[in-house]
Coordinates of C-alpha atoms and ligand atoms in Angstrom, one line a residue:
M823 CA -0.4 0.0 -0.2
S824 CA 1.3 3.4 -1.1
M825 CA 1.9 5.8 1.8
D826 CA -1.1 7.9 0.6
S827 CA -3.5 5.5 0.3
S828 CA -2.7 4.3 4.1
F829 CA -5.1 5.3 6.5
A830 CA -5.0 5.5 10.8
M831 CA -7.2 6.2 13.9
K832 CA -7.8 9.8 14.9
G833 CA -4.7 10.6 16.9
G834 CA -4.2 13.1 19.6
D835 CA -6.2 13.1 22.7
G836 CA -9.1 15.4 21.6
P837 CA -12.5 14.5 22.5
T838 CA -13.4 12.9 18.8
S839 CA -9.8 11.3 19.0
Y840 CA -9.1 6.8 19.2
S841 CA -7.4 7.6 22.5
Q842 CA -10.8 8.9 23.9
N843 CA -12.7 6.3 22.1
S844 CA -11.4 3.5 22.5
S845 CA -12.6 1.7 25.3
F846 CA -15.1 -0.1 22.5
Q847 CA -11.8 -2.3 21.9
G848 CA -10.2 -2.1 25.1
S849 CA -13.4 -3.9 26.6
I850 CA -13.0 -6.7 23.7
S851 CA -9.1 -6.9 25.0
D852 CA -10.0 -7.1 28.4
Q853 CA -11.9 -10.1 27.8
A854 CA -9.5 -12.0 26.0
K855 CA -7.1 -10.9 27.9
A856 CA -7.3 -14.1 29.9
L857 CA -7.0 -16.4 27.0
L858 CA -3.8 -14.2 26.4
V859 CA -2.4 -14.9 29.4
K860 CA -3.0 -19.0 29.5
G861 CA -2.7 -19.1 25.6
I862 CA 0.8 -17.9 26.1
Q863 CA 1.2 -19.6 28.9
Q864 CA 0.5 -23.3 27.7
N865 CA 1.9 -22.6 24.8
I866 CA 5.2 -20.3 25.2
V867 CA 8.4 -23.1 24.5
L868 CA 11.1 -22.0 27.2
P869 CA 15.2 -22.3 26.1
A870 CA 16.5 -25.6 26.5
D871 CA 19.3 -23.0 28.0
P872 CA 18.3 -20.2 30.0
N873 CA 22.0 -18.9 30.6
C874 CA 22.6 -18.9 27.0
T875 CA 22.9 -14.6 26.2
M876 CA 21.0 -15.4 23.1
H877 CA 18.0 -16.0 24.7
R878 CA 17.7 -12.6 26.9
T879 CA 16.2 -10.5 24.7
F880 CA 12.5 -11.1 24.4
R881 CA 11.3 -9.3 21.2
I882 CA 7.3 -8.8 21.3
A883 CA 5.3 -7.0 18.6
D884 CA 2.0 -5.4 18.8
L885 CA 0.5 -5.0 15.0
G886 CA -1.7 -2.4 14.5
C887 CA -1.2 -0.7 17.6
S888 CA -2.8 2.9 17.6
V889 CA -2.7 5.2 20.0
G890 CA -4.0 4.6 23.3
S891 CA -4.4 2.5 26.9
N892 CA -5.3 -0.9 25.0
T893 CA -1.5 -1.5 23.2
V894 CA 0.1 -0.6 26.6
A895 CA -2.2 -2.7 28.2
C896 CA -1.8 -5.7 26.4
V897 CA 2.4 -5.7 26.0
Q898 CA 2.0 -5.2 29.4
T899 CA -0.3 -8.5 30.2
I900 CA 1.9 -10.6 27.1
M901 CA 5.0 -9.8 29.6
E902 CA 3.8 -10.6 32.9
A903 CA 2.5 -13.8 31.7
V904 CA 6.4 -14.8 30.0
K905 CA 7.6 -14.0 33.1
A906 CA 5.4 -15.7 35.4
K907 CA 5.5 -18.4 33.3
Y908 CA 9.7 -18.3 33.5
K909 CA 9.6 -17.9 37.3
A910 CA 7.2 -21.2 37.5
E911 CA 9.6 -23.1 35.8
G912 CA 12.5 -21.7 38.1
I913 CA 14.0 -19.8 35.6
R914 CA 14.6 -15.9 37.0
P915 CA 13.3 -13.5 35.1
E916 CA 14.9 -10.8 36.0
T917 CA 17.6 -12.4 33.2
L918 CA 15.6 -11.1 30.5
E919 CA 15.0 -7.8 28.8
F920 CA 11.8 -7.4 26.5
Q921 CA 11.9 -5.0 23.7
V922 CA 8.6 -3.8 22.5
F923 CA 7.7 -3.2 18.6
F924 CA 5.1 -0.7 18.3
N925 CA 3.7 -1.0 14.6
D926 CA 1.3 0.6 12.6
Q927 CA 0.3 2.7 9.6
V928 CA 2.8 5.5 8.7
S929 CA 0.1 8.0 9.1
S930 CA -1.0 6.7 12.4
D931 CA 0.1 8.9 15.5
F932 CA 3.5 7.5 17.0
N933 CA 4.2 10.9 19.2
T934 CA 1.1 10.9 21.3
L935 CA 1.2 6.9 21.8
F936 CA 5.2 7.7 22.7
Q937 CA 4.4 10.2 25.1
T938 CA 2.0 8.2 27.1
L939 CA 3.3 5.1 26.8
P940 CA 4.4 4.8 31.2
Q941 CA 7.9 6.8 32.1
D942 CA 8.7 3.9 34.7
R943 CA 8.6 1.1 31.7
S944 CA 10.9 -1.8 32.2
Y945 CA 11.7 -2.6 28.8
T946 CA 12.5 -0.9 25.2
V947 CA 10.7 0.6 22.8
A948 CA 10.6 1.1 19.1
G949 CA 8.0 2.7 16.9
V950 CA 7.7 0.4 13.2
P951 CA 5.7 2.4 10.6
G952 CA 4.5 0.7 7.9
S953 CA 1.5 -2.1 6.3
F954 CA 1.5 -5.2 8.6
H955 CA 0.6 -7.0 5.3
G956 CA 4.4 -6.5 4.5
K957 CA 7.6 -7.4 5.6
L958 CA 8.2 -5.7 9.2
F959 CA 11.2 -6.9 10.9
P960 CA 14.6 -8.9 10.5
K961 CA 14.1 -12.5 9.9
A962 CA 13.2 -15.0 12.9
S963 CA 13.8 -12.2 15.3
M964 CA 10.4 -11.9 16.9
N965 CA 9.1 -14.3 20.1
V966 CA 5.3 -13.1 20.7
M967 CA 3.2 -10.6 18.3
H968 CA 0.1 -9.7 18.6
S969 CA -2.4 -8.2 16.3
S970 CA -6.1 -6.6 18.5
M971 CA -8.9 -5.5 16.4
A972 CA -7.1 -4.6 13.2
L973 CA -6.6 -7.2 10.6
H974 CA -10.5 -6.4 9.6
W975 CA -8.9 -3.4 7.6
L976 CA -8.2 -4.2 4.3
S977 CA -4.7 -3.2 2.3
E978 CA -6.7 -1.5 -0.2
V979 CA -10.5 -1.7 -1.3
P980 CA -10.4 -4.1 -4.1
K981 CA -10.6 -2.7 -7.9
E982 CA -13.1 -4.3 -9.4
V983 CA -15.7 -2.8 -7.1
K984 CA -14.5 1.0 -7.8
G985 CA -14.6 0.1 -11.5
L986 CA -17.9 1.4 -13.9
E987 CA -17.8 -1.0 -16.1
S988 CA -16.8 -4.3 -13.9
P989 CA -19.8 -6.2 -12.7
A990 CA -18.0 -5.5 -8.3
W991 CA -19.3 -2.3 -9.7
N992 CA -20.4 -1.0 -6.0
K993 CA -22.4 1.8 -6.8
G994 CA -24.4 4.0 -4.2
K995 CA -22.9 1.8 -1.4
I996 CA -19.8 1.6 0.8
T997 CA -20.0 -1.8 2.3
Y998 CA -20.9 -5.2 0.8
S999 CA -23.9 -5.2 3.1
E1000 CA -26.5 -4.4 1.3
S1001 CA -24.6 -5.5 -2.2
A1002 CA -24.5 -8.0 -5.4
P1003 CA -22.7 -11.6 -4.8
E1004 CA -19.9 -10.3 -6.7
V1005 CA -19.1 -7.1 -4.4
I1006 CA -18.9 -9.6 -1.5
E1007 CA -16.2 -12.1 -3.8
A1008 CA -14.3 -8.9 -4.4
F1009 CA -14.4 -8.0 -0.6
S1010 CA -13.7 -11.5 0.6
S1011 CA -11.2 -12.4 -2.2
Q1012 CA -8.8 -9.6 -0.8
F1013 CA -9.3 -10.1 2.7
Q1014 CA -7.6 -13.8 1.9
R1015 CA -5.0 -12.4 -0.2
D1016 CA -4.1 -9.9 2.7
L1017 CA -4.8 -12.3 5.5
E1018 CA -2.3 -14.9 3.8
E1019 CA 0.7 -12.3 3.4
F1020 CA 0.3 -11.2 7.6
F1021 CA 0.8 -15.0 7.8
K1022 CA 3.5 -15.3 5.9
Q1023 CA 5.4 -12.1 6.6
R1024 CA 4.7 -12.9 9.9
S1025 CA 6.0 -16.5 9.6
F1026 CA 9.1 -15.4 8.3
E1027 CA 9.8 -13.2 11.3
M1028 CA 8.9 -15.0 14.1
V1029 CA 11.9 -17.6 16.3
Y1030 CA 11.2 -21.4 16.3
N1031 CA 8.2 -22.3 18.4
G1032 CA 7.5 -18.2 18.6
L1033 CA 3.8 -17.2 19.2
L1034 CA 0.8 -15.2 16.7
I1035 CA -1.5 -13.8 18.5
I1036 CA -4.6 -12.5 16.4
L1037 CA -7.6 -11.2 18.4
M1038 CA -10.2 -9.5 14.7
P1039 CA -14.2 -9.4 14.9
C1040 CA -16.0 -12.3 13.0
R1041 CA -18.9 -13.8 12.3
P1042 CA -20.4 -16.4 13.9
D1043 CA -20.0 -19.7 11.2
G1044 CA -22.7 -20.6 9.6
T1045 CA -23.4 -16.7 8.3
R1046 CA -23.1 -15.2 5.1
P1047 CA -20.3 -11.8 4.7
S1048 CA -23.0 -10.2 4.7
E1049 CA -24.6 -10.5 8.5
S1050 CA -21.6 -9.1 9.9
L1051 CA -23.4 -6.5 12.1
L1052 CA -20.0 -5.0 11.9
V1053 CA -20.1 -3.9 8.4
Q1054 CA -24.0 -3.9 8.6
G1055 CA -22.9 -1.1 10.7
N1056 CA -21.2 1.3 8.4
E1057 CA -23.4 1.5 5.5
C1058 CA -26.6 2.0 7.6
F1059 CA -25.2 4.8 9.5
L1060 CA -22.1 6.1 7.5
G1061 CA -23.7 5.2 4.1
H1062 CA -27.0 6.0 4.6
L1063 CA -26.0 9.2 6.0
L1064 CA -23.8 10.1 2.8
V1065 CA -26.8 8.9 0.6
D1066 CA -28.9 10.6 2.7
M1067 CA -25.8 14.0 1.6
A1068 CA -26.3 13.9 -1.7
K1069 CA -29.6 13.6 -2.2
E1070 CA -29.4 17.3 -0.2
G1071 CA -27.0 18.3 -3.1
L1072 CA -24.4 18.2 -0.5
V1073 CA -22.4 15.0 -1.8
D1074 CA -21.7 14.2 -5.5
E1075 CA -23.2 11.2 -6.0
A1076 CA -20.1 9.6 -8.0
L1077 CA -17.7 10.3 -4.7
I1078 CA -19.8 8.1 -2.9
D1079 CA -19.6 5.3 -5.7
S1080 CA -15.8 5.2 -5.6
F1081 CA -15.6 4.6 -1.6
N1082 CA -15.8 1.6 -0.4
M1083 CA -14.8 1.0 3.6
P1084 CA -11.7 -1.1 3.2
V1085 CA -13.2 -3.6 6.1
F1086 CA -14.2 -7.2 5.6
V1087 CA -15.0 -9.6 8.8
P1088 CA -14.9 -13.5 8.8
T1089 CA -15.8 -16.0 10.1
A1090 CA -12.9 -18.0 12.7
A1091 CA -13.1 -20.7 9.6
E1092 CA -12.5 -18.9 7.0
V1093 CA -9.2 -17.5 8.9
R1094 CA -8.5 -20.7 10.2
E1095 CA -8.5 -21.6 6.6
V1096 CA -6.2 -18.8 5.5
A1097 CA -3.7 -19.8 8.5
S1098 CA -3.8 -23.5 6.9
K1099 CA -2.0 -22.7 3.8
I1100 CA 1.2 -21.6 6.1
E1101 CA 3.2 -24.6 6.3
C1102 CA 5.1 -23.9 9.0
L1103 CA 2.6 -21.5 11.1
S1104 CA 0.1 -24.8 13.1
V1105 CA -3.3 -23.1 14.8
E1106 CA -3.0 -23.8 18.4
V1107 CA -6.1 -22.0 19.6
V1108 CA -9.4 -20.8 18.6
K1109 CA -12.5 -19.4 20.8
K1110 CA -15.1 -17.0 20.4
I1111 CA -15.3 -14.0 22.4
C1112 CA -19.1 -12.2 22.6
L1113 CA -18.8 -8.6 23.5
P1114 CA -19.5 -7.6 27.1
R1115 CA -22.6 -6.9 28.5
S1116 CA -21.0 -3.0 29.3
L1117 CA -20.1 -2.6 26.0
G1118 CA -24.2 -1.9 25.3
A1119 CA -24.0 0.8 27.5
I1120 CA -21.1 2.1 25.1
T1121 CA -22.1 1.4 22.0
Q1122 CA -26.1 3.1 22.9
H1123 CA -24.9 6.5 24.7
P1124 CA -25.8 9.1 22.4
R1125 CA -22.6 10.7 22.7
S1126 CA -20.2 7.2 22.3
L1127 CA -21.0 5.9 19.0
P1128 CA -20.8 8.6 17.2
R1129 CA -17.5 9.6 17.9
L1130 CA -16.4 5.7 18.1
L1131 CA -17.0 6.0 14.6
Q1132 CA -15.7 8.9 14.0
A1133 CA -12.4 8.5 15.6
V1134 CA -12.3 5.5 13.5
T1135 CA -13.1 5.9 10.5
E1136 CA -12.4 9.8 9.7
D1137 CA -9.1 9.5 8.4
V1138 CA -10.4 7.6 6.2
V1139 CA -13.5 9.9 4.8
V1140 CA -11.1 13.3 4.9
K1141 CA -8.9 11.6 2.5
H1142 CA -11.7 11.1 0.4
F1143 CA -14.3 13.4 0.5
G1144 CA -12.0 16.1 1.9
P1145 CA -12.0 18.6 5.1
A1146 CA -15.1 20.2 4.4
T1147 CA -17.5 17.6 3.7
S1148 CA -16.2 15.4 6.3
D1149 CA -16.7 18.3 9.0
L1150 CA -20.6 18.0 7.6
F1151 CA -20.9 14.2 7.6
Y1152 CA -19.2 14.0 11.2
S1153 CA -21.9 17.3 12.9
R1154 CA -24.5 15.0 11.3
L1155 CA -23.9 10.9 12.9
P1156 CA -25.5 11.9 15.9
K1157 CA -28.8 12.5 14.6
K1158 CA -28.6 10.3 11.8
I1159 CA -27.6 7.4 14.3
E1160 CA -30.5 8.8 17.3
E1161 CA -33.1 8.7 13.7
R1162 CA -31.8 4.5 13.0
S1163 CA -31.9 3.8 16.7
L1164 CA -35.8 5.0 16.5
A1165 CA -36.8 3.3 14.1
S1166 CA -39.6 0.0 14.1
P1167 CA -37.3 -2.3 14.5
P1168 CA -34.2 -0.5 15.3
P1169 CA -31.0 -2.3 12.9
A1170 CA -29.7 -5.0 14.1
C1171 CA -26.6 -3.8 14.6
L1172 CA -27.7 -1.4 17.4
V1173 CA -29.5 -4.4 19.3
K1174 CA -28.2 -7.4 18.8
L1175 CA -25.1 -6.8 20.2
E1176 CA -24.7 -10.4 21.6
E1177 CA -24.1 -11.1 18.3
F1178 CA -20.9 -9.1 17.4
E1179 CA -18.4 -12.1 17.8
N1180 CA -14.5 -11.9 18.5
L1181 CA -12.2 -14.1 17.7
F1182 CA -9.1 -14.8 19.2
M1183 CA -6.7 -17.2 17.8
L1184 CA -2.8 -18.9 18.7
L1185 CA -0.4 -19.7 16.0
R1186 CA 3.0 -20.6 16.5
K1187 CA 5.2 -21.4 14.5
N1188 CA 6.4 -24.9 14.4
A1189 CA 9.7 -25.1 11.6
V1190 CA 12.3 -22.9 10.9
S1191 CA 11.2 -21.2 7.5
N1192 CA 13.9 -19.9 5.3
Ligands
SAM2206 C1 -9.3 -0.2 15.6 S1 -7.6 0.1 15.9 C2 -7.3 -0.9 17.1 C3 -6.3 -0.1 17.6 C4 -5.5 -1.1 18.9 N1 -4.9 -2.4 18.3 C5 -6.4 -1.5 19.6 O1 -6.4 -2.8 20.1 O2 -6.7 -0.4 20.4 C6 -6.9 -0.8 14.5 C7 -5.5 -0.1 14.1 O3 -5.1 -1.1 13.4 C8 -4.2 0.1 12.2 N2 -4.1 -0.5 11.5 C9 -4.5 -1.4 10.2 N3 -4.5 -2.1 8.8 C10 -3.2 -1.6 9.1 C11 -2.3 -2.3 8.0 N4 -1.6 -2.8 7.0 N5 -0.9 -2.5 8.9 C12 -0.4 -1.7 9.9 N6 -1.7 -1.2 11.0 C13 -2.9 -1.3 10.6 C14 -4.9 0.7 12.3 O4 -4.3 1.9 12.0 C15 -6.0 1.0 13.3 O5 -4.6 2.0 14.5

């Protein structure tokens, strides 16, 4: 992906920034915390000779880290779990030095991230800008790689859905939730290509026995791609608001036709199938995480949902429609959401919160790759 087509969560710490509006993603990570700790402790392989200096540097990467407390909490949990495992095996964890790599797109706000890292941390840090669909680290260098709520973002909008002559042209829609089968197929294939590349690159970058842990939105098994509540939500609030604005002459219809959210939400089986193509990776843990009940309040609070959507999507909207349209769009979003929530029946994405599933998967590098 070129620098210009990459996008990131809203930086800084203002009222609509990601750092101030990421408790939704944070609660999902909290739900996964016990699985993360158990997964590491049950699957990590300790060095045969713990006194060997080569094993003293333990490298952790958080891929798609963004800004805010979630990434810091995740790497902290990983380090604590590793230390506890070393201790339980009679190896002094003090011999370990942790090096943490925070990765996100080049346009992510690394400055705010670095400023908010704990001052008294006992690990060294580095920022790694660039797409996780490409190479990020040297071969066989990483011990634990983690990615939370990021892998549903595609490397790009599939080209077919933007072509006026293409049977997959996604006219008037910004997702595939209400689109033709060709559109859905284009998004699904793009996701599979991207995920395969992600797994392939990580399989090179991990040490033998290294762990790759992913947490991402998923659909219940057996459902069709268009049934993703997350994707339906994007169409129902953002897509329909854009169409309203076009009807009022505030947005050029052709601009909507060429705009798509680069997001795909898979089932666990779809992710597993892609993982199975990478020979040196084995899937060790697959679990589903449902949304915590407390999230009902977050997403239904009148100000929370518009801010959450703005923090996540503003960059992609500004880049396509420009700042003036984007400002107008987000100023209208709260009313649009309120209007939809009062509809009878209200959209499934607002009421069936228990059906927002997330996938926790732990993979291990089980052979030395080239
Ligand atoms: C919803 S945020 C999740 C942030 C954090 N992991 C959390 O759980 O709060 C998704 C992040 O993934 C990043 N992202 C999306 N595609 C990416 C890519 N190809 N390479 C690196 N980061 C990416 C976005 O920029 C964004 O910061």
